[in-house]
Amino acid sequence: MRMLINVPETVVADALRGLAAAHPELTVDVERRVVVRRDAPVAGKVALVSGGGSGHEPLHAGFVGPGMLDGACPGEVFTSPVPDQMVRAAAAVDSGAGVLFVVKNYTGDVLNFEMAAELAEDEGIQVAKVLVDDDVAVTDSLYTAGRRGTGATLFVEKLAGAAAEEGAPLERVEALARRVVARSRSFGVALSACSTPAKGGPTFDLPPGELELGVGIHGEPGRERRGMMTAREIAEVAVDAVLDDLRPSDPVLLLVNGMGGTPLLELYGFNAEVRRVLDARRVPVARTLVGNYVTSLDMAGCSVTLCAADEELLRLWDAPVATAALRWGR
Amino acid sequence: MTETYGADAAVRWMAAVAAAVEREAGRLTELDAAIGDADHGANLKRGFAAVAATLAEEPPATPGAVLVTAGRELISTVGGASGPLYGTLLRRAGKALGDAGEVTRDELADALEAGVAAVGQLGGAVPGDKTMLDALTPAVAGLRESFAAAARAAEEGALATVPLRARKGRASYLGERSVGHQDPGATSSALLFAALAEVTAG
């Protein structure tokens, strides 16, 4: 096992201590696993809380700060956090204007956030929830737990976070978050399996020279295995899979996301190919973000997320943000 | 004469589950690696260890209270889907037992049936979806006959998930590729009933 860790049991706590050391603008409760912006609760402002398994860094703790999330709850690696964490985070960031839970559509996240919402409401906190389910690889959702929530989570957190920062009330922030979900789609590709600390090695066997199409972000195998393809071929498959499902009439926000084990050199090259395909399909790109944002530990691979952005969404995208992993305009 | 079971039997049950999960954590994780994300064993081990510790520290007075405490502890420590699902199973069963000091096997079966119904409702799953319900549902039916029959039925139910296609949970994203693998949740559910048979035998 080649991992820069102490023991698997303390991976999450160790990372949180390091996050706290690097970012004094965050309040990090290492023991209870709650990360909030230091100035929370912000008077009169709707608060955004998200969370999910660890191993997707910088999602979500890296997106806590002005203009994005007010709080995040990291669970064990690839395991949803527990309701206690979410309630604690909600209580820490609620100014009385209410809290929006941003939930990725995985059974564990959904169940724990549901329980947390009930408990938080018992404590007098007004809670709304938005479910992110953008992954087009899950086609026959009648036979699954629905589409997975992946790259679009970043768009929801950034855009709804900007709306909340502007002072929009809870129902408007919630409606906007739902609009972003409805306008966003993703497709992911793995060139290698990821290694979880608990297992100490790859979670599935992917021989060199093969890739998995349609993967999620938990190191689970994808829907289909194929022989190795070029960046150009992968871009065509990924973009067309997204465009089969989303016909944007507006310019799009484009996220070319790395899964954690693919260098930026490759991601930028891949972005060039994605752009070539989008140009050929006559889809104008308004803004592009390239990097490792919604990751899967050390998995090599990438995902493409498009969000059909209207004028309001573009304005909110450009609004200032100051988090550990996303920062501009201030 | 009808045999009855008190809080001490419930505590021993939970301790036996903790031991079984600890022993089988590697196998659960291997099963989960095939169709999930390889952490089922580690998560349940953490949860039931916390349950056993809490119960040992302050043993509740009734079997109902033992199960409610255990369920609450699982919800607070496990995370993922198995935390809320196993937590709900035990919490609901415990609530159904009320504050009786001693319960019969039939009363326990009634309570667990209520727990299993709550799990189905929470997860939106039915038997045949390749989930823990495929072991829990036959186990509760078997419990009407004997503890051993419940354990057997759970084990058979878990084995019967192998040819199924997953329709709920993370394995559902694999579609046809989930076929041919035993469901880790059904497998851990079988451990629950094996432990119950173990502590009630003789």
XYZ file of C-alpha atoms in Angstrom, chain B residues 63-162:
100
model
C -35.255 -5.707 25.937
C -37.166 -2.920 24.179
C -34.885 -0.292 25.661
C -31.809 -2.316 24.661
C -32.894 -2.379 21.017
C -33.886 1.306 20.991
C -30.503 2.271 22.461
C -28.680 0.043 19.975
C -30.628 1.501 17.047
C -29.945 5.048 18.110
C -26.241 4.293 18.514
C -26.057 2.795 15.017
C -27.712 5.874 13.487
C -25.169 8.063 15.298
C -22.057 6.116 14.377
C -22.360 4.104 11.167
C -23.316 6.569 8.428
C -23.952 5.428 4.874
C -27.190 3.604 4.188
C -26.600 0.814 6.682
C -26.593 3.207 9.670
C -30.142 4.516 9.213
C -31.439 1.145 7.968
C -30.063 -1.070 10.752
C -30.717 1.727 13.233
C -34.349 1.931 12.179
C -34.743 -1.860 12.277
C -33.635 -2.084 15.905
C -35.190 1.169 17.093
C -38.609 0.301 15.665
C -38.436 -3.251 16.967
C -37.464 -1.923 20.383
C -40.324 0.563 20.397
C -42.751 -2.198 19.421
C -41.637 -4.230 22.436
C -42.621 -1.326 24.663
C -41.512 -1.531 28.293
C -42.150 -5.229 28.875
C -39.494 -6.708 31.144
C -39.666 -10.112 29.462
C -40.838 -10.992 25.970
C -41.625 -14.223 24.165
C -40.161 -15.332 20.846
C -43.485 -14.537 19.203
C -43.471 -11.028 20.633
C -39.928 -10.564 19.404
C -41.006 -11.761 15.946
C -43.890 -9.242 15.951
C -41.520 -6.449 16.941
C -38.907 -7.373 14.336
C -41.637 -7.575 11.719
C -42.533 -3.964 12.521
C -38.826 -3.115 12.282
C -38.453 -4.797 8.911
C -41.539 -2.980 7.612
C -39.966 0.317 8.687
C -36.733 -0.586 6.881
C -38.682 -1.306 3.691
C -40.473 1.988 3.970
C -37.315 3.991 4.670
C -35.281 2.435 1.852
C -38.220 2.133 -0.544
C -37.201 -1.464 -1.228
C -39.066 -4.759 -1.441
C -37.806 -8.356 -1.301
C -36.120 -9.213 -4.589
C -34.357 -5.845 -4.887
C -31.088 -7.451 -3.702
C -30.962 -5.712 -0.331
C -30.934 -6.638 3.356
C -34.697 -7.212 3.088
C -33.999 -10.424 1.178
C -32.549 -11.866 4.376
C -34.653 -9.988 6.950
C -38.078 -10.845 5.535
C -37.661 -14.640 5.498
C -35.812 -14.474 8.823
C -38.758 -12.878 10.601
C -41.092 -15.468 9.070
C -38.748 -18.213 10.267
C -38.674 -16.725 13.743
C -42.330 -17.769 14.141
C -41.015 -21.334 14.113
C -37.706 -21.114 16.001
C -34.530 -19.069 16.386
C -32.634 -21.672 14.391
C -35.187 -21.523 11.581
C -34.837 -17.729 11.485
C -31.047 -17.974 11.166
C -31.353 -20.596 8.435
C -33.915 -18.572 6.495
C -31.745 -15.439 6.704
C -28.694 -17.306 5.448
C -30.672 -18.829 2.566
C -32.162 -15.432 1.776
C -28.677 -13.896 1.605
C -27.440 -16.673 -0.706
C -30.515 -16.194 -2.901
C -29.444 -12.611 -3.672
C -26.553 -13.877 -5.844
